[in-house]
Short mmCIF file of C-alpha atoms and ligand atoms in Angstrom, two decimals:
data_model
loop_
_atom_site.label_atom_id
_atom_site.label_comp_id
_atom_site.label_asym_id
_atom_site.label_seq_id
_atom_site.Cartn_x
_atom_site.Cartn_y
_atom_site.Cartn_z
CA MET A 1429 74.90 127.59 94.07
CA LYS A 1430 72.57 127.14 91.10
CA LYS A 1431 69.11 128.64 91.36
CA VAL A 1432 67.36 125.25 91.28
CA THR A 1433 69.58 123.80 94.00
CA LEU A 1434 69.06 126.88 96.12
CA LEU A 1435 65.30 126.61 95.78
CA PHE A 1436 65.46 122.96 96.69
CA VAL A 1437 67.52 123.70 99.83
CA CYS A 1438 65.07 126.44 100.84
CA TYR A 1439 62.18 124.06 100.29
CA LEU A 1440 63.86 121.38 102.41
CA SER A 1441 64.57 123.77 105.26
CA LEU A 1442 60.99 125.03 105.17
CA LEU A 1443 59.77 121.46 105.21
CA SER A 1444 61.93 120.50 108.17
CA HIS A 1445 60.72 123.61 110.02
CA ALA A 1446 57.11 122.78 109.26
CA GLN A 1447 57.57 119.28 110.58
CA LYS A 1448 59.07 120.29 113.90
CA ARG A 1449 57.07 119.06 116.84
CA TYR A 1450 57.94 120.91 120.02
CA ILE A 1451 57.32 119.27 123.36
CA VAL A 1452 58.69 121.80 125.85
CA VAL A 1453 58.77 125.60 125.64
CA ILE A 1454 60.18 127.86 128.35
CA HIS A 1455 60.77 131.51 129.13
CA GLY A 1456 62.95 133.21 131.71
CA GLY A 1457 61.41 136.66 131.47
CA ALA A 1458 61.20 139.50 128.95
CA GLY A 1459 62.39 143.09 129.08
CA THR A 1460 65.09 145.58 128.17
CA LEU A 1461 67.55 142.94 127.09
CA LEU A 1462 70.13 144.37 124.72
CA LYS A 1463 73.08 142.44 123.38
CA LYS A 1464 75.34 145.46 123.80
CA ASP A 1465 74.65 145.53 127.56
CA MET A 1466 75.10 141.81 128.12
CA PRO A 1467 78.58 140.52 129.04
CA PRO A 1468 79.29 137.40 126.91
CA GLU A 1469 79.94 135.30 130.02
CA LEU A 1470 76.54 136.21 131.47
CA GLU A 1471 74.84 135.46 128.17
CA ARG A 1472 76.53 132.05 128.18
CA GLN A 1473 75.27 131.39 131.72
CA TYR A 1474 71.69 132.27 130.77
CA LYS A 1475 71.77 130.04 127.72
CA GLU A 1476 73.25 127.13 129.67
CA LYS A 1477 70.56 127.41 132.35
CA LEU A 1478 67.79 127.57 129.77
CA LYS A 1479 69.21 124.45 128.09
CA GLU A 1480 69.49 122.64 131.43
CA ALA A 1481 65.85 123.47 132.20
CA LEU A 1482 64.75 122.25 128.77
CA TYR A 1483 66.69 118.98 129.10
CA LYS A 1484 65.27 118.29 132.55
CA ALA A 1485 61.73 118.66 131.23
CA TYR A 1486 62.55 116.72 128.06
CA GLU A 1487 63.87 113.80 130.11
CA LYS A 1488 60.62 113.61 132.06
CA VAL A 1489 58.57 113.49 128.89
CA GLN A 1490 60.89 110.87 127.36
CA GLN A 1491 60.51 108.74 130.49
CA GLY A 1492 56.76 108.81 129.99
CA GLN A 1493 56.03 111.10 132.92
CA THR A 1494 53.23 113.65 132.69
CA ALA A 1495 53.50 117.22 131.46
CA ILE A 1496 53.09 118.30 135.11
CA GLU A 1497 56.38 116.65 136.11
CA ALA A 1498 58.09 118.13 133.05
CA VAL A 1499 56.92 121.67 133.82
CA GLU A 1500 57.87 121.32 137.48
CA ALA A 1501 61.35 120.02 136.60
CA ALA A 1502 62.12 122.90 134.21
CA ILE A 1503 60.86 125.54 136.61
CA VAL A 1504 62.78 124.12 139.59
CA VAL A 1505 66.04 124.51 137.61
CA MET A 1506 65.27 128.18 136.98
CA GLU A 1507 63.97 128.80 140.53
CA ASN A 1508 67.25 127.46 141.95
CA SER A 1509 69.30 129.84 139.82
CA PRO A 1510 69.93 133.46 140.89
CA LEU A 1511 69.71 134.49 137.22
CA PHE A 1512 65.93 134.56 137.07
CA ASN A 1513 63.29 136.48 139.00
CA ALA A 1514 61.86 133.35 140.62
CA GLY A 1515 62.90 131.36 143.68
CA LYS A 1516 66.54 132.16 144.52
CA GLY A 1517 66.73 135.21 142.22
CA ALA A 1518 63.42 136.80 143.24
CA VAL A 1519 63.15 140.60 143.24
CA PHE A 1520 62.44 142.65 146.38
CA THR A 1521 59.23 144.28 147.53
CA SER A 1522 59.18 147.89 148.63
CA GLU A 1523 59.80 146.72 152.22
CA GLY A 1524 62.87 144.76 151.16
CA ARG A 1525 61.26 141.31 151.33
CA ASN A 1526 61.00 138.54 148.74
CA GLU A 1527 57.38 137.50 148.20
CA LEU A 1528 57.00 134.73 145.68
CA ASP A 1529 54.10 133.64 143.45
CA ALA A 1530 53.68 130.51 141.31
CA SER A 1531 51.00 128.50 139.56
CA ILE A 1532 50.46 125.40 137.47
CA MET A 1533 47.57 124.08 135.39
CA TYR A 1534 47.03 120.66 133.85
CA GLY A 1535 45.24 120.69 130.52
CA LYS A 1536 43.83 117.19 130.73
CA ASP A 1537 41.30 117.95 133.45
CA ARG A 1538 41.94 121.67 133.97
CA THR A 1539 43.02 121.17 137.56
CA ALA A 1540 45.17 123.99 138.84
CA GLY A 1541 47.14 125.12 141.86
CA ALA A 1542 48.85 128.31 142.95
CA VAL A 1543 50.58 130.07 145.83
CA ALA A 1544 51.04 133.80 146.32
CA GLY A 1545 53.07 136.03 148.62
CA VAL A 1546 55.14 133.22 150.10
CA THR A 1547 58.49 133.95 151.73
CA THR A 1548 59.90 130.63 152.96
CA ILE A 1549 59.08 127.98 150.33
CA LYS A 1550 62.27 127.17 148.43
CA ASN A 1551 60.44 126.08 145.27
CA PRO A 1552 57.04 127.76 144.97
CA ILE A 1553 56.24 125.73 141.83
CA LYS A 1554 56.33 122.55 143.93
CA ALA A 1555 53.89 124.14 146.35
CA ALA A 1556 51.61 125.03 143.42
CA VAL A 1557 51.69 121.40 142.26
CA ALA A 1558 50.86 120.25 145.81
CA VAL A 1559 47.93 122.68 146.01
CA MET A 1560 46.64 121.28 142.71
CA GLN A 1561 47.05 117.63 143.63
CA LYS A 1562 46.62 117.52 147.38
CA SER A 1563 44.23 120.26 148.42
CA GLU A 1564 40.64 121.14 147.72
CA HIS A 1565 41.63 124.69 146.71
CA VAL A 1566 43.30 126.49 143.81
CA ILE A 1567 45.14 129.44 145.38
CA LEU A 1568 46.75 129.60 148.82
CA ILE A 1569 48.44 132.76 150.08
CA GLY A 1570 51.08 133.79 152.64
CA LYS A 1571 51.28 131.99 155.97
CA GLY A 1572 48.56 129.47 155.10
CA ALA A 1573 50.37 128.44 151.93
CA GLU A 1574 53.61 128.08 153.88
CA TYR A 1575 51.94 125.97 156.56
CA PHE A 1576 50.46 123.75 153.84
CA ALA A 1577 53.81 123.41 152.00
CA LYS A 1578 55.57 122.40 155.21
CA ALA A 1579 52.87 119.84 155.98
CA GLN A 1580 53.42 118.42 152.47
CA GLY A 1581 57.09 117.91 153.27
CA LEU A 1582 58.37 120.60 150.92
CA GLU A 1583 61.67 122.34 151.64
CA ILE A 1584 61.29 125.42 153.81
CA VAL A 1585 64.11 127.98 153.93
CA ASN A 1586 65.00 131.08 155.91
CA PRO A 1587 63.74 134.12 153.93
CA LYS A 1588 67.40 135.22 153.76
CA TYR A 1589 67.97 132.43 151.26
CA PHE A 1590 66.32 134.63 148.61
CA TRP A 1591 68.59 137.65 149.23
CA THR A 1592 70.87 138.51 146.28
CA GLN A 1593 73.05 141.59 145.78
CA HIS A 1594 71.91 142.35 142.22
CA ARG A 1595 68.21 142.34 143.16
CA TRP A 1596 68.93 144.47 146.21
CA ASP A 1597 70.77 146.99 144.03
CA ALA A 1598 67.85 146.98 141.57
CA LEU A 1599 65.48 147.88 144.44
CA GLN A 1600 67.69 150.81 145.47
CA LYS A 1601 67.73 152.06 141.86
CA VAL A 1602 63.94 151.89 141.58
CA LYS A 1603 63.49 153.63 144.94
CA LYS A 1604 65.71 156.48 143.80
CA ALA A 1605 63.70 156.84 140.59
CA GLU A 1606 60.50 156.78 142.62
CA LEU A 1607 61.71 159.56 144.90
CA LYS A 1608 62.50 161.69 141.87
CA ALA A 1609 59.19 160.95 140.18
CA ASN A 1610 57.20 161.83 143.27
CA GLN A 1611 58.26 165.48 142.99
CA PRO A 1612 55.38 167.75 141.94
CA ASN A 1613 54.44 167.49 138.25
CA ALA A 1614 56.33 164.22 137.96
CA VAL A 1615 55.25 161.11 136.13
CA ASN A 1616 51.70 159.85 136.57
CA GLN A 1617 51.75 157.99 139.87
CA ARG A 1618 49.65 155.14 138.64
CA TYR A 1619 52.81 153.93 136.95
CA PRO A 1620 55.03 152.03 139.33
CA ALA A 1621 58.49 153.52 139.83
CA TYR A 1622 59.70 150.34 138.22
CA TYR A 1623 58.50 151.83 134.96
CA LEU A 1624 61.12 154.57 135.23
CA THR A 1625 64.11 152.25 135.22
CA ASP A 1626 65.26 149.47 132.91
CA LYS A 1627 62.47 146.99 132.75
CA LYS A 1628 63.48 143.40 133.15
CA PHE A 1629 60.87 140.78 133.84
CA GLY A 1630 62.72 137.67 134.96
CA THR A 1631 59.69 135.51 135.68
CA VAL A 1632 60.04 131.92 134.52
CA GLY A 1633 57.50 129.72 132.78
CA CYS A 1634 57.15 126.43 130.98
CA VAL A 1635 54.62 124.61 128.83
CA ALA A 1636 55.06 120.89 128.14
CA LEU A 1637 53.31 118.26 126.04
CA ASP A 1638 53.57 114.67 127.28
CA LYS A 1639 53.43 111.33 125.48
CA ASP A 1640 49.69 111.00 126.15
CA GLY A 1641 49.12 114.32 124.38
CA ASN A 1642 48.34 116.25 127.55
CA LEU A 1643 49.60 119.76 128.19
CA ALA A 1644 50.59 121.56 131.39
CA ALA A 1645 51.69 125.14 131.93
CA GLY A 1646 53.40 126.73 134.91
CA THR A 1647 54.82 130.10 135.94
CA SER A 1648 56.93 131.25 138.90
CA THR A 1649 58.05 134.73 139.93
CA GLY A 1650 59.20 137.15 142.57
CA GLY A 1651 56.78 139.68 141.02
CA MET A 1652 57.89 143.24 140.26
CA THR A 1653 60.68 145.14 142.01
CA ASN A 1654 59.34 147.56 144.66
CA LYS A 1655 55.85 146.02 144.65
CA LYS A 1656 53.74 147.29 147.53
CA TYR A 1657 50.86 146.47 149.88
CA GLY A 1658 50.93 142.70 149.39
CA ARG A 1659 50.62 143.11 145.61
CA VAL A 1660 49.95 139.92 143.67
CA GLY A 1661 50.67 139.82 139.94
CA ASP A 1662 49.40 137.66 137.11
CA SER A 1663 51.74 134.70 137.60
CA PRO A 1664 49.63 132.89 140.23
CA ILE A 1665 46.34 133.88 138.61
CA ILE A 1666 44.93 131.07 136.49
CA GLY A 1667 43.80 132.55 133.17
CA ALA A 1668 46.11 135.56 133.45
CA GLY A 1669 49.73 134.37 133.75
CA THR A 1670 49.08 130.65 133.31
CA TYR A 1671 46.50 128.52 131.55
CA ALA A 1672 46.23 125.03 130.02
CA ASP A 1673 43.41 123.03 128.51
CA LYS A 1674 43.24 120.08 126.13
CA ASN A 1675 44.27 122.26 123.18
CA ILE A 1676 46.93 124.65 124.35
CA GLY A 1677 49.14 125.71 127.28
CA ILE A 1678 50.27 129.28 127.97
CA SER A 1679 52.64 131.12 130.31
CA GLY A 1680 53.31 134.86 130.44
CA THR A 1681 55.88 137.29 131.73
CA GLY A 1682 55.60 141.04 131.90
CA TRP A 1683 53.77 143.85 133.60
CA GLY A 1684 51.33 141.64 135.47
CA GLU A 1685 48.48 144.09 135.95
CA PHE A 1686 47.92 144.12 132.17
CA TYR A 1687 47.94 140.33 131.99
CA ILE A 1688 45.27 140.22 134.68
CA ARG A 1689 43.14 142.90 132.98
CA THR A 1690 43.27 141.11 129.61
CA SER A 1691 42.90 137.59 131.08
CA ALA A 1692 45.91 137.08 128.85
CA ALA A 1693 46.51 133.34 129.03
CA ARG A 1694 42.86 132.33 128.82
CA THR A 1695 42.28 134.77 125.98
CA VAL A 1696 45.01 133.04 123.96
CA SER A 1697 43.28 129.70 124.54
CA ALA A 1698 39.85 131.15 123.72
CA LYS A 1699 41.10 132.58 120.41
CA TYR A 1700 42.56 129.18 119.60
CA GLU A 1701 39.42 127.28 120.54
CA TYR A 1702 36.58 129.54 119.43
CA GLN A 1703 38.13 131.50 116.60
CA ASN A 1704 40.32 128.73 115.21
CA LYS A 1705 43.36 130.97 115.38
CA ASP A 1706 46.69 129.16 115.22
CA VAL A 1707 48.97 129.32 118.22
CA LYS A 1708 51.14 132.15 116.81
CA THR A 1709 48.25 134.37 115.76
CA ALA A 1710 46.37 133.86 119.03
CA THR A 1711 49.47 134.71 121.06
CA GLN A 1712 50.44 137.74 118.97
CA GLU A 1713 46.93 139.16 119.13
CA VAL A 1714 46.91 139.05 122.91
CA MET A 1715 50.38 140.60 123.03
CA SER A 1716 49.09 143.45 120.82
CA GLU A 1717 46.11 143.93 123.12
CA ILE A 1718 48.47 144.23 126.10
CA GLU A 1719 50.66 146.67 124.19
CA ASN A 1720 47.70 148.80 123.14
CA MET A 1721 46.67 149.13 126.77
CA GLY A 1722 50.19 150.28 127.72
CA GLY A 1723 51.65 147.03 129.02
CA ASP A 1724 54.63 145.00 127.97
CA GLY A 1725 56.19 141.58 128.28
CA GLY A 1726 55.95 138.25 126.52
CA ILE A 1727 53.89 135.09 126.18
CA ILE A 1728 54.82 131.52 125.28
CA ALA A 1729 52.33 128.92 124.09
CA LEU A 1730 52.37 125.31 122.91
CA ASP A 1731 49.48 123.45 121.34
CA LYS A 1732 48.48 119.78 121.33
CA ASN A 1733 50.14 119.28 117.91
CA GLY A 1734 53.51 120.57 119.05
CA ASN A 1735 53.22 124.02 117.45
CA MET A 1736 54.64 126.76 119.59
CA ALA A 1737 54.78 130.54 119.80
CA MET A 1738 57.05 132.94 121.67
CA SER A 1739 55.77 136.45 121.35
CA PHE A 1740 57.02 139.61 123.11
CA ASN A 1741 56.94 143.36 122.65
CA THR A 1742 60.13 144.10 124.59
CA GLU A 1743 63.72 144.14 123.28
CA GLY A 1744 64.22 140.55 124.29
CA MET A 1745 62.96 137.52 126.15
CA TYR A 1746 64.98 134.64 127.59
CA ARG A 1747 63.38 131.71 125.84
CA GLY A 1748 63.89 128.21 124.54
CA ALA A 1749 62.19 125.16 123.12
CA ILE A 1750 62.96 121.52 122.48
CA THR A 1751 61.48 119.24 119.84
CA SER A 1752 60.46 115.60 120.23
CA ASN A 1753 63.84 114.68 118.65
CA GLY A 1754 65.74 116.59 121.30
CA GLU A 1755 66.62 119.53 119.05
CA ILE A 1756 67.16 122.60 121.24
CA GLU A 1757 66.63 126.25 120.42
CA VAL A 1758 67.60 129.00 122.88
CA GLU A 1759 67.33 132.75 122.21
CA ILE A 1760 67.48 136.03 124.11
CA TYR A 1761 67.19 138.95 121.69
CA LYS A 1762 64.76 139.86 118.94
N1 LIG B 2498 54.45 139.06 135.50
C1 LIG B 2498 55.19 139.21 136.74
C2 LIG B 2498 54.36 140.01 137.69
O1 LIG B 2498 53.75 140.98 137.29
C3 LIG B 2498 56.49 139.89 136.57
C4 LIG B 2498 57.42 139.26 135.55
O2 LIG B 2498 56.97 138.71 134.56
O3 LIG B 2498 58.65 139.33 135.76
O4 LIG B 2498 54.37 139.71 138.86
#
């Protein structure tokens, strides 16, 4: 190809990239995701699920529904799949239970809802939406949240519904590593045993921008394998794992304690609002802050103009986005 033509093609592709307006962005967790360890069939399944989630949310936006409905629709797809650490595929606590957390925030009026430590609600994201729209509170936990969800007519399941072999095996692996690490002179015990094995954060999240220009962000998770003492991570904490305002929506996945300590999601929005940082810079800066403190994971963000960012400091992150023209992008590795 001649030099001039080549330059022209490059210019065109840059232009088309610059003009992309994203309306839905999702993640399905970050972590030690290496192509060499991923069977092609499993990779295909992940990509298909991410696409399905994106389409479901896209449809809602196209139909003129709000960003809340779009976020809920995408997250329900991922919660119902055993592939992700949310809903059906939730990880186990140290006691061998599945305790789920989820939250949602609507940028238009900054209403928010969340549930934490729930064991019988099939789709925790739906419960989070109900808390936001039908209660006077923001976060409900455990039995109270379950009572509320049932009263709202949401589907309640036997806790056994959340049992999966691969998550059970992951718990056994972490417990073994913990036993080893608890020998004298072993690893600093402030690090969870989880840290000693392959780290895979399968939390799911979505940010959507609706036809009225409003944003919503949501996150759903089973937390971290082997979590103890009723531990609650960042995912149901507004400002940590989830945040949305009139400018930007954010969802995170990773070692939750660091996201709480950095107020990760709200810090991204504050950088955008007060320091005029673009969505990519704001997101990357918060990711660096988390990394500098010793944490890891990823963050997705979408702004009111359809600019998005997907930043992570792990080997990979299940992620995807769809533009207003229905153009889909799905990625796993760096
Ligand atoms: N952030 C979640 C938590 O700490 C875990 C994850 O992202 O997979 O509970």
